[in-house]
Coordinates of C-alpha atoms and ligand atoms in Angstrom, one line a residue:
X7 CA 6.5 -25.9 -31.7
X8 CA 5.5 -28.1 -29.1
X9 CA 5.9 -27.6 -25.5
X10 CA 3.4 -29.2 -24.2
X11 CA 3.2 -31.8 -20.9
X12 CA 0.0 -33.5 -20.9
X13 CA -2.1 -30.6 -20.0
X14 CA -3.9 -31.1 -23.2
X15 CA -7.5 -29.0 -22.9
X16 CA -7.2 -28.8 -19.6
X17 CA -8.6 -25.1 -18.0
X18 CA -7.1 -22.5 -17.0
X19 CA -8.6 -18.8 -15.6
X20 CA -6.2 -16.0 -15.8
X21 CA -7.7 -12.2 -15.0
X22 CA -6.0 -9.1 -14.4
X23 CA -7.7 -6.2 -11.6
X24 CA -10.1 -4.2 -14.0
X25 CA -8.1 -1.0 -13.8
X26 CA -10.4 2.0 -12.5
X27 CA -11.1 4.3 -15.4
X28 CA -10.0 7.5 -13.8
X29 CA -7.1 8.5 -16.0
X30 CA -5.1 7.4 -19.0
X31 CA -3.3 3.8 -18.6
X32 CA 0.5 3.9 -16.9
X33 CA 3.4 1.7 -17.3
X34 CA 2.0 -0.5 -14.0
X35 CA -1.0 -1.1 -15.9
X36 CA 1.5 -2.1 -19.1
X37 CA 3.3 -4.3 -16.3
X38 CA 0.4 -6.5 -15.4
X39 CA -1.6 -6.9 -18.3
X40 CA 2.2 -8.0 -20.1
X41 CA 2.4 -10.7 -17.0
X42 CA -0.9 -11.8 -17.3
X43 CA -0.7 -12.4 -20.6
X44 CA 2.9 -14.3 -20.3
X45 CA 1.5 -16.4 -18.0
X46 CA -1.5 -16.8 -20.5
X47 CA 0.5 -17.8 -23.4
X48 CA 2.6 -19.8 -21.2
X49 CA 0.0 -22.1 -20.4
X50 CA -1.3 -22.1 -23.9
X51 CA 2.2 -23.4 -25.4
X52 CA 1.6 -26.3 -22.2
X53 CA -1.5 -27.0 -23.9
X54 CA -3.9 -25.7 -21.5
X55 CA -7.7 -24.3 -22.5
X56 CA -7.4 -20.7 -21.3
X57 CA -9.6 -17.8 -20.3
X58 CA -7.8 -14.7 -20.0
X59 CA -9.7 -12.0 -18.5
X60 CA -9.2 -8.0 -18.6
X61 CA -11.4 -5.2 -18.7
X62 CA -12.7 -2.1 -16.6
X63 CA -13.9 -0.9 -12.9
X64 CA -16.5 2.0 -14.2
X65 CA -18.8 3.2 -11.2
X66 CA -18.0 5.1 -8.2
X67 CA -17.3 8.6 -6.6
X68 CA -14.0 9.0 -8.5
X69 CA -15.5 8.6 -11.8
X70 CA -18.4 10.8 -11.2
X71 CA -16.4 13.5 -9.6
X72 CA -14.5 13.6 -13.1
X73 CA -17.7 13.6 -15.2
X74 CA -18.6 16.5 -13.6
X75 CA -15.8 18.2 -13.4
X76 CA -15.5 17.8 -17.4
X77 CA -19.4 18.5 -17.9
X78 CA -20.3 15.2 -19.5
X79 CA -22.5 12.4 -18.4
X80 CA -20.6 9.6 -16.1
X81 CA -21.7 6.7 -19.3
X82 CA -20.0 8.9 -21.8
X83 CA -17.1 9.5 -19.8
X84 CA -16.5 5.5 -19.0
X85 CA -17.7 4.9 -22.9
X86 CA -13.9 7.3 -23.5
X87 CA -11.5 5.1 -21.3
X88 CA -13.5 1.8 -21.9
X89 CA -11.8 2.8 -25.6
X90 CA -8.7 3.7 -24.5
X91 CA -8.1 0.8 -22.4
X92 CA -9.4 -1.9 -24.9
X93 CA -6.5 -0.4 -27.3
X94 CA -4.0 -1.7 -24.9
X95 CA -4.5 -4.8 -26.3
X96 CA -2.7 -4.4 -30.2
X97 CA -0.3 -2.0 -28.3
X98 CA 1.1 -4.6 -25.6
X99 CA 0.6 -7.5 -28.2
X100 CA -1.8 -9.1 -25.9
X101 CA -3.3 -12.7 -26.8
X102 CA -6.7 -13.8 -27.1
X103 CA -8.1 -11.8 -24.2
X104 CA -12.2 -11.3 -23.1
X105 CA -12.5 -7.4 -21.5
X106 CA -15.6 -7.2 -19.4
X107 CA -17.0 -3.7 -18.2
X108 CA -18.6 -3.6 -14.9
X109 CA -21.4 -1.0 -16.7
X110 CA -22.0 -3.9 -19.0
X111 CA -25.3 -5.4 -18.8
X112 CA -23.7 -8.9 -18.2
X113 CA -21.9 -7.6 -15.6
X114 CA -25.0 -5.6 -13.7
X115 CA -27.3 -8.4 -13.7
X116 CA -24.3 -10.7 -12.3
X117 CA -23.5 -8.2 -9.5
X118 CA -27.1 -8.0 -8.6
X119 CA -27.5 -11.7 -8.4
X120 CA -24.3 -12.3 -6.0
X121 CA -25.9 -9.3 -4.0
X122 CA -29.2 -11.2 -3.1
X123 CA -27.4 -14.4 -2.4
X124 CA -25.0 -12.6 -0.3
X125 CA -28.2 -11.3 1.6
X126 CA -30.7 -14.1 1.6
X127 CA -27.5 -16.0 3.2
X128 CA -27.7 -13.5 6.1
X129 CA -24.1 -12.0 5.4
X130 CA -25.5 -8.1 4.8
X131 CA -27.3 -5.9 7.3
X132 CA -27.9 -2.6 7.2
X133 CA -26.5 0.0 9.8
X134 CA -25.7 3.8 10.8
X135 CA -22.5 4.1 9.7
X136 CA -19.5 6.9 10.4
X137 CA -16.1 6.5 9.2
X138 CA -13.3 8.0 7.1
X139 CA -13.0 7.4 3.4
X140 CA -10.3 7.9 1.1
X141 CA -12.1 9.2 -2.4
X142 CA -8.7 7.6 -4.1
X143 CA -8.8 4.3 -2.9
X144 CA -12.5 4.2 -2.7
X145 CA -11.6 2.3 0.5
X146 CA -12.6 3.1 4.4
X147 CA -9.9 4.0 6.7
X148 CA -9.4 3.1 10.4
X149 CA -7.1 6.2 12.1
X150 CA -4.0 3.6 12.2
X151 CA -4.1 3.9 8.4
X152 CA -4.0 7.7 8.4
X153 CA -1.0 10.1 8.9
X154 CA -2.0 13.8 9.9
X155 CA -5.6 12.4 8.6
X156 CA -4.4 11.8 5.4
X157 CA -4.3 8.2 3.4
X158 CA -1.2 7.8 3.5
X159 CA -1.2 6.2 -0.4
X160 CA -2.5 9.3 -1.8
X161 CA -1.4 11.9 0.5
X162 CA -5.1 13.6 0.5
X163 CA -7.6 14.2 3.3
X164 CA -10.1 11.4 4.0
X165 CA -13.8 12.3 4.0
X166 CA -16.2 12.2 6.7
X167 CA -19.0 9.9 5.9
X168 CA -22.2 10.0 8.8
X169 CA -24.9 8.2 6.1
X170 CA -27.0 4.5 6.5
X171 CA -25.4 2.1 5.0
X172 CA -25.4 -1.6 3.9
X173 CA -22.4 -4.0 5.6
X174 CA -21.0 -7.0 4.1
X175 CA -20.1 -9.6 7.7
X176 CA -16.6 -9.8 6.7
X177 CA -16.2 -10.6 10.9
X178 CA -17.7 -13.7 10.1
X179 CA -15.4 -15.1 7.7
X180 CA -11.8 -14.7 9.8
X181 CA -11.7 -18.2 10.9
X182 CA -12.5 -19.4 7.3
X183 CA -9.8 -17.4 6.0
X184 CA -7.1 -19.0 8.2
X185 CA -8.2 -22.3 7.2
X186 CA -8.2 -21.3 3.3
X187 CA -4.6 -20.1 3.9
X188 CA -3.9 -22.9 6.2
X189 CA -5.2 -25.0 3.8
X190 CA -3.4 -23.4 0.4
X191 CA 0.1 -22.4 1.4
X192 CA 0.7 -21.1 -2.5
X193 CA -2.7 -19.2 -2.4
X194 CA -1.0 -15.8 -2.5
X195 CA 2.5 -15.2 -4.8
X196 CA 5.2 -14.1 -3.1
X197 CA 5.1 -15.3 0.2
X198 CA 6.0 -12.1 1.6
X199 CA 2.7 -10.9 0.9
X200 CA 1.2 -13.9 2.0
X201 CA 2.4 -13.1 5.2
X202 CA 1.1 -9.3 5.3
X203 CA -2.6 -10.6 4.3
X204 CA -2.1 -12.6 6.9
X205 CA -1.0 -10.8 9.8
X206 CA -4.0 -8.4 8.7
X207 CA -6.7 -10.7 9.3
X208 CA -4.8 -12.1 12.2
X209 CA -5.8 -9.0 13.8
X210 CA -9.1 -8.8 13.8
X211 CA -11.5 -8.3 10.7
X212 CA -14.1 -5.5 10.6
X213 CA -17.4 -5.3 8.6
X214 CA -17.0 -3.0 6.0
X215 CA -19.7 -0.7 4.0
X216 CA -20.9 -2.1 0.7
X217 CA -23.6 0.5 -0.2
X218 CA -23.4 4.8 -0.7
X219 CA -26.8 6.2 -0.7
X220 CA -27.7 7.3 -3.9
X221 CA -28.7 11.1 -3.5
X222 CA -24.8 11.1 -2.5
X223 CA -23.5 9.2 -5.2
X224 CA -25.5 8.1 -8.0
X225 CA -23.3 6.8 -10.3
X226 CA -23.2 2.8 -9.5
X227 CA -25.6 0.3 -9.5
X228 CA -28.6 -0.2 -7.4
X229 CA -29.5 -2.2 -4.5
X230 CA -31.5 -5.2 -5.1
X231 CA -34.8 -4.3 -3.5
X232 CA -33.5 -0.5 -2.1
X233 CA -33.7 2.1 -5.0
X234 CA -32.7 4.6 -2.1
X235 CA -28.6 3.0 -2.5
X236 CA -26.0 1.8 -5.0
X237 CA -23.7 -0.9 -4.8
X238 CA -20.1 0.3 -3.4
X239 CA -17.6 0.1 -6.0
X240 CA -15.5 -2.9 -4.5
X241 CA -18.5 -5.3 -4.3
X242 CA -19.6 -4.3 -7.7
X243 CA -16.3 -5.0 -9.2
X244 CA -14.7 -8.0 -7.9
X245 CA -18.3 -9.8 -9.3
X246 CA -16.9 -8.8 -12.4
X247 CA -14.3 -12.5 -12.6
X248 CA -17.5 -14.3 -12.1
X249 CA -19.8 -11.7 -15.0
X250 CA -16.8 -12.6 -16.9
X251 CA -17.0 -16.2 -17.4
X252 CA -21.2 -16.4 -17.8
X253 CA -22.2 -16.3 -14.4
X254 CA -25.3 -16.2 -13.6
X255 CA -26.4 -17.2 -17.0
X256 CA -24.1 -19.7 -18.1
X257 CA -23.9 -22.3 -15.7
X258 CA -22.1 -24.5 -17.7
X259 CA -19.2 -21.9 -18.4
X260 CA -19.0 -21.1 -14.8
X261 CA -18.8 -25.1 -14.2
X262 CA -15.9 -25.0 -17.0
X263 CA -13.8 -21.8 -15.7
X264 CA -14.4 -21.9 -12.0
X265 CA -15.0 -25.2 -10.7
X266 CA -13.0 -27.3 -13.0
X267 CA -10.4 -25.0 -12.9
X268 CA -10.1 -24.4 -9.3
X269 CA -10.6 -21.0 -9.7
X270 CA -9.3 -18.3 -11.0
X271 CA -5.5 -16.9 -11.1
X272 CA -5.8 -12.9 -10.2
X273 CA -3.2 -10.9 -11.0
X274 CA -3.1 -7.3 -8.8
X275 CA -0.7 -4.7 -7.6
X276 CA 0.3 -4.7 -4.0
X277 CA -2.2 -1.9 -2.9
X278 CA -4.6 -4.1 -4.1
X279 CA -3.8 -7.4 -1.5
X280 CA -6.4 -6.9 0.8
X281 CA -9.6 -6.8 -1.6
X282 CA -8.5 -10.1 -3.9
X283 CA -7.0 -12.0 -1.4
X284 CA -9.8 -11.6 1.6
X285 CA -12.6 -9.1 0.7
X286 CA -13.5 -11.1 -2.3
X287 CA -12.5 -14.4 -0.4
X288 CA -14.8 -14.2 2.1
X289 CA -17.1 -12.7 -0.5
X290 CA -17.3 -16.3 -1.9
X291 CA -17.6 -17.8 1.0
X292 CA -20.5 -16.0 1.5
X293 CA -22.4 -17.4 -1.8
X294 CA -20.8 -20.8 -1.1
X295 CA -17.8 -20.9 -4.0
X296 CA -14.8 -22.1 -4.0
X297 CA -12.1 -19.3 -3.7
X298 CA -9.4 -18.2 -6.2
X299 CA -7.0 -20.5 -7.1
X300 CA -3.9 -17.8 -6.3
X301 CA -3.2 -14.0 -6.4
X302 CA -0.5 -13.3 -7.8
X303 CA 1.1 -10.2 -6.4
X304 CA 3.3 -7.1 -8.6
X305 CA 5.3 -4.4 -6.9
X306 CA 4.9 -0.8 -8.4
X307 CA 6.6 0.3 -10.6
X308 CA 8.3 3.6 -9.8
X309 CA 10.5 6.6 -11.3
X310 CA 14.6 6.2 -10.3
X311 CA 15.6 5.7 -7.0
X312 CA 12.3 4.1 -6.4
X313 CA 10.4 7.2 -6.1
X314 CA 6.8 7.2 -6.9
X315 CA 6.0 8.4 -10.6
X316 CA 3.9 12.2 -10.6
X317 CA 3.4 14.8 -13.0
X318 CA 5.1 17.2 -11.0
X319 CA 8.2 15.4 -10.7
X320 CA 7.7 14.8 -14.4
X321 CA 8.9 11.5 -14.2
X322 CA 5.9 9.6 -15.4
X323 CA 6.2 7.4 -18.7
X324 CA 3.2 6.6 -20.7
X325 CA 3.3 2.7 -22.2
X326 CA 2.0 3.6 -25.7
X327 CA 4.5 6.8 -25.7
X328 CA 7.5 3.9 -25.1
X329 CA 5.7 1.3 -27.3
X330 CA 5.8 4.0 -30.4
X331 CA 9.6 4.3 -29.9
X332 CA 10.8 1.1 -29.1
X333 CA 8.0 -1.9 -30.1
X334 CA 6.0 -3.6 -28.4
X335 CA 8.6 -6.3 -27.4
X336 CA 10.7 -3.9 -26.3
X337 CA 8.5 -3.0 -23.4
X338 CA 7.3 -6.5 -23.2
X339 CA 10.9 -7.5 -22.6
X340 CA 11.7 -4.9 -20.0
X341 CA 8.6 -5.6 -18.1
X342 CA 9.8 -9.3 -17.9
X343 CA 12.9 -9.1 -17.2
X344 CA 14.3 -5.4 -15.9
X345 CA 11.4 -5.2 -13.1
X346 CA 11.6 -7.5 -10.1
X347 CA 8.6 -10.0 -10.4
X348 CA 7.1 -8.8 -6.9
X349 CA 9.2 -6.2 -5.7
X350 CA 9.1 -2.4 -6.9
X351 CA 11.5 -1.5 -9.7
X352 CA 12.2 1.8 -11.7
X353 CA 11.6 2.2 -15.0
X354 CA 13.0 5.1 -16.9
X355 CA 13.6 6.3 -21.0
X356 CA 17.0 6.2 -19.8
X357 CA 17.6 2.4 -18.7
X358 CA 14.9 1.8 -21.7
X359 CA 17.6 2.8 -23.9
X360 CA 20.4 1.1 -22.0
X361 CA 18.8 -2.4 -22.1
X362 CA 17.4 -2.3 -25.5
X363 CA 20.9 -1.5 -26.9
X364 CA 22.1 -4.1 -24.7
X365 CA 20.0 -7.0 -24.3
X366 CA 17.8 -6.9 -27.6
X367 CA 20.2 -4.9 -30.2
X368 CA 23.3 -6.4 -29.4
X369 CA 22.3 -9.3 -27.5
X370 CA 19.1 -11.1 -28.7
X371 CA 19.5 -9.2 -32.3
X372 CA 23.0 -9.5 -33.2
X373 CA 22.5 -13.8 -32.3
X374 CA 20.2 -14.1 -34.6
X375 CA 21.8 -12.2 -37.3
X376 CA 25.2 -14.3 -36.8
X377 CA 23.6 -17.5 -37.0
X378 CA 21.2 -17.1 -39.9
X379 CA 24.1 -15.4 -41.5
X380 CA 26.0 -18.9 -41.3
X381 CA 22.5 -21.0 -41.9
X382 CA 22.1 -19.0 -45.0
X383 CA 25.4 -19.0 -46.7
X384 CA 26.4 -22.7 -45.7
X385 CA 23.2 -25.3 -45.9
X386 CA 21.1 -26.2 -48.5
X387 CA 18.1 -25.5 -47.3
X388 CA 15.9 -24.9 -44.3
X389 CA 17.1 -27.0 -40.5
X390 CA 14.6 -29.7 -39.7
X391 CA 13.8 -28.6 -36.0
X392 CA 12.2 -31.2 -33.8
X393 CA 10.3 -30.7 -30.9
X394 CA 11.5 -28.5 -27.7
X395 CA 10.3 -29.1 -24.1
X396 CA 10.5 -25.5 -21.7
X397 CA 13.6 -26.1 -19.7
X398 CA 13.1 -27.0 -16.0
X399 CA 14.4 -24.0 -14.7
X400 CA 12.3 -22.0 -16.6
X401 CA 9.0 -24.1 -16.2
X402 CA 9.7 -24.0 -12.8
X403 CA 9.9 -20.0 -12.7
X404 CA 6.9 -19.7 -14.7
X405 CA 4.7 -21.7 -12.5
X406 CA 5.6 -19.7 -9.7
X407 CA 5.1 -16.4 -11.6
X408 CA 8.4 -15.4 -11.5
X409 CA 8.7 -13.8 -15.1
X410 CA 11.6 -12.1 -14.2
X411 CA 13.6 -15.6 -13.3
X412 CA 12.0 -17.6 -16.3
X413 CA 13.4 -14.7 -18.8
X414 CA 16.8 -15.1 -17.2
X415 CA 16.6 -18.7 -18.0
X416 CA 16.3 -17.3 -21.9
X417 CA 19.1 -14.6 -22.0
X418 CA 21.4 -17.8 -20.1
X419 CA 20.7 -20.0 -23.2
X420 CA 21.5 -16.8 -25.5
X421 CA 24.6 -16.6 -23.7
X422 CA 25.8 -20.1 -24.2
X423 CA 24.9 -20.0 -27.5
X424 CA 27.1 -17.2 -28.2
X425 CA 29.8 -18.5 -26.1
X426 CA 30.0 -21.6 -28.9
X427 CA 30.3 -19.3 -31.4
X428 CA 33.2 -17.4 -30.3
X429 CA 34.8 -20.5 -28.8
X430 CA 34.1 -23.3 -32.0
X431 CA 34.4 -20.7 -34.6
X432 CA 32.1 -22.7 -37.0
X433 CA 32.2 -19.7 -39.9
X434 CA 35.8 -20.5 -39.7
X435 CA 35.6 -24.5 -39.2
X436 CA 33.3 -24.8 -42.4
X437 CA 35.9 -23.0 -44.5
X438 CA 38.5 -25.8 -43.5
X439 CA 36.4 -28.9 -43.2
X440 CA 32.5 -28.3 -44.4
X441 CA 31.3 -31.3 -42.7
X442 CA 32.1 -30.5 -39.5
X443 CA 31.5 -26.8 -39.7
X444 CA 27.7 -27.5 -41.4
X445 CA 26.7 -29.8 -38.0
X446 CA 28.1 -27.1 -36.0
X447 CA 25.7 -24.6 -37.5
X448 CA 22.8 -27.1 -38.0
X449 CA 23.4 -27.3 -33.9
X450 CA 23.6 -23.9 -33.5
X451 CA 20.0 -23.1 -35.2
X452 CA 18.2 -26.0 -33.4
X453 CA 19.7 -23.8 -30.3
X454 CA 18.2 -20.6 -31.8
X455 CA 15.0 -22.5 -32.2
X456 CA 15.0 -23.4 -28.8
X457 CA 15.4 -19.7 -27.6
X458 CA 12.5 -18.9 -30.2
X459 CA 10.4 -21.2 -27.7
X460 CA 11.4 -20.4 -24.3
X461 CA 10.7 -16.7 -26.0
X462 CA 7.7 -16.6 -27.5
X463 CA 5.3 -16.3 -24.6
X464 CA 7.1 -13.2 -23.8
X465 CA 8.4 -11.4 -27.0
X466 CA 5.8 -13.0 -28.9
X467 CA 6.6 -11.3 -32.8
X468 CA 10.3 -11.2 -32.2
X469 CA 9.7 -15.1 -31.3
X470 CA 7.3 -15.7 -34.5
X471 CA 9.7 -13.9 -36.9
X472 CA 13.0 -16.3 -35.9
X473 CA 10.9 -19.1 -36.4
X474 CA 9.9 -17.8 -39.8
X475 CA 13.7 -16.8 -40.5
X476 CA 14.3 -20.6 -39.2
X477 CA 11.9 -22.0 -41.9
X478 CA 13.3 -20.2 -44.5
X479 CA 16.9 -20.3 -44.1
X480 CA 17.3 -16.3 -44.2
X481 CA 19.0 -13.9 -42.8
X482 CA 16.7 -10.9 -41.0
X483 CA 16.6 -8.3 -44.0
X484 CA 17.6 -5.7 -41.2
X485 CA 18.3 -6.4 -37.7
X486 CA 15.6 -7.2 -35.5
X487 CA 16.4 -4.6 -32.9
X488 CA 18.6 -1.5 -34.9
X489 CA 20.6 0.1 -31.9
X490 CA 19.6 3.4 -31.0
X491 CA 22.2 6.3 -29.7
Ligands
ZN18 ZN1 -6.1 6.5 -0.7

């Protein structure tokens, strides 16, 4: 395979958010690690050098609150989901893929170093501090953000917090942050929530709290130079791109990943906007980097009729529950192309079923069956497939993160391909005139090698296994997708 346009070794920095390690992973973490890591193997086929990045956000009051609600130390607790999380990786079928943990040592002593540069620069000052915090999203909260003083994201009281505190001078950076977006007018994926991080710091920013003091919450990592605090979990974390790619240590790797790739590409949920795409913006700043090169932006996914997965509407699905039934492609492939790319979509056992009977038994399965039926029983030996270039369309959708477009572009070729079949009728042609009817199929599995291609950075075995069928003239020894009823 070769789909490559002169990017060779060129890098490229992909990272997912470090999901907080307060519960067992959900299908939205399923959704973004399978984005990040189509975009990942995407860019590999184009012949870029990547670094894709994953891991977990460990410290904080959530995560201690659970420790002791369970009776166990917070390290053992994290040591548990760290596990959990890292197995993600066979079940979605990710690709090569570093995971960083922001309780690993690489991680501390990174977080520590941004923390004194931050300071020595002048950008954090210590002050009385009372304000309203939601325990859930580990975030302040202004009144405007509140209904009946509740966060209106988790529906539960905020707390009162009346403690001294570190700041980080996120006031300072508001001007800077017009001119990065002035200056980058891709920086944030979709637009429309280019335009919401936008109108937010068009109104104002606030400096915001980056330290808890410790005989309140213990479980995070100290201040440089003030035993008597920890680190806030938002500054600790987002460090964690930088921790992941050698910084402090490894200047040359940070040289390699950051500067010579213009940053890196985050991808986050939408209640996630405000810390990738200014918190952590002007926390650069503040140390003198570059920024990111883009965020890239997911809806949520939800139960149907859009409404919000919970246990008590027993609506949730678990990834690895849907993974064990259907394959990892499966859920690869409805996470590409059912969902929206940035907009919220449903996802339920029900339209898991539809789509997969659909799309990959009938559609993607039953192709590949028909064709290598006719490679098999008609040509002497294996088709000498040449090189394929991604289609525009496609290439076009991919660089602009929109998965769900680029896997359209796919299930079009399918379609064509299918429509030649029933319209040329080559398993009748080579009956009448063998010639003709063998060029017809030689066409039609260069076609089906092409769809292999455009496939495999999103169903990566399914892909892997046509090609193989393709190099050995065989049919699939049982469909590649049996239909379920
Ligand atoms: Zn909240």
């Amino acid at each position: 395979m070769n789909a490559s346009i002169g990017q060779q070794g060129k890098p490229f920095y992909i990272t997912t958010t470090l999901p907080y390690v307060n519960a067992d992973p959900h299908v939205g973490h399923a959704m973004e690690f399978i984005r990040a890591d189509i975009i990942a193997r995407y860019k590999r086929l184009q012949g870029f050098d990547v670094f894709f990045n994953t891991g977990t956000d460990e410290h904080g009051v959530k995560i201690l609150r659970k420790a002791e609600e369970l009776g166990i130390e917070p390290k053992q607790y994290v040591d548990k989901y760290a596990e959990v999380f890292k197995s993600l990786k066979g079940v979605l079928g990710l690709s090569e893929v570093n995971f960083i943990r922001t309780t690993d040592e690489q991680h501390l002593v990174a977080a520590e170093h941004f923390w004194r540069l931050c300071h020595d620069n002048g950008f954090i000052y210590k002050k009385n501090y009372k304000n309203k915090y939601c325990v859930g999203c580990e975030l302040e909260k202004t009144d405007s953000e509140l209904v009946d003083g509740k966060c209106t994201i988790h529906n539960t009281p905020v707390e009162l917090i009346d403690e001294e505190n570190y700041f980080f001078k996120f006031s300072a950076f508001e001007l800077k942050l017009k001119k990065l977006y002035m200056e980058k007018p891709d920086f944030v994926v979709p637009a429309f929530r280019f335009n919401e991080i936008r109108a937010f710091v068009e109104r104002g920013l606030e400096d915001f709290s980056i330290s808890r003091i410790k005989s309140k919450m213990s479980w995070g990592i100290p201040v440089p130079g003030d035993e008597n605090h920890v680190m806030s979990v938002w500054f600790d974390a987002l460090v964690s791109y930088l921790a992941a790619i050698g910084w402090p240590r490894d200047i040359e790797k940070f040289e390699k990943w950051w500067l010579e790739t213009g940053g890196v590409v985050q991808y986050c949920g939408k209640d996630n906007l405000r810390q990738q795409s200014a918190m952590w913006q002007a926390m650069l700043m503040s140390v003198k980097f570059p920024p990111s090169k883009q965020i890239v932006v997911d809806g949520f996914v939800t139960g149907e009729g859009g409404i919000k997965m919970s246990k008590s509407l027993g609506n949730v699905v678990n990834p690895i529950e849907v993974v064990e039934q259907y394959g990892t492609d499966s859920l690869r492939y409805y996470m590409a192309r059912e969902l929206s790319s940035f907009e919220d979509g449903p996802f339920t056992l029900d339209r898991m079923k539809a789509t997969y009977n659909a799309n990959l038994a009938n559609g993607l399965g039953n192709l590949v069956s028909r064709i290598m039926k006719m490679a098999s029983a008609n040509l002497p030996g294996p088709v000498a497939v040449g090189e394929v270039a991604f289609h525009p369309e496609y290439v076009m959708a991919m660089d602009f993160y929109n998965i769900n477009k680029a896997a359209d572009v796919v299930w079009k070729i399918m379609k064509e391909t299918d429509h030649i079949i029933q319209e040329k009728k080559p398993f009748q042609i080579v009956k009448e005139n063998k010639e003709e009817g063998v060029a017809m199929i030689i066409d039609l599995v260069k076609k089906l090698y092409e769809i292999a291609v455009h496939l495999s950075p999103i169903l990566p075995q399914t892909a892997e296994t046509i090609q193989m069928l393709i190099r050995e003239n065989k049919m699939p020894e049982k469909p590649l997708f049996v239909r379920r009823d």
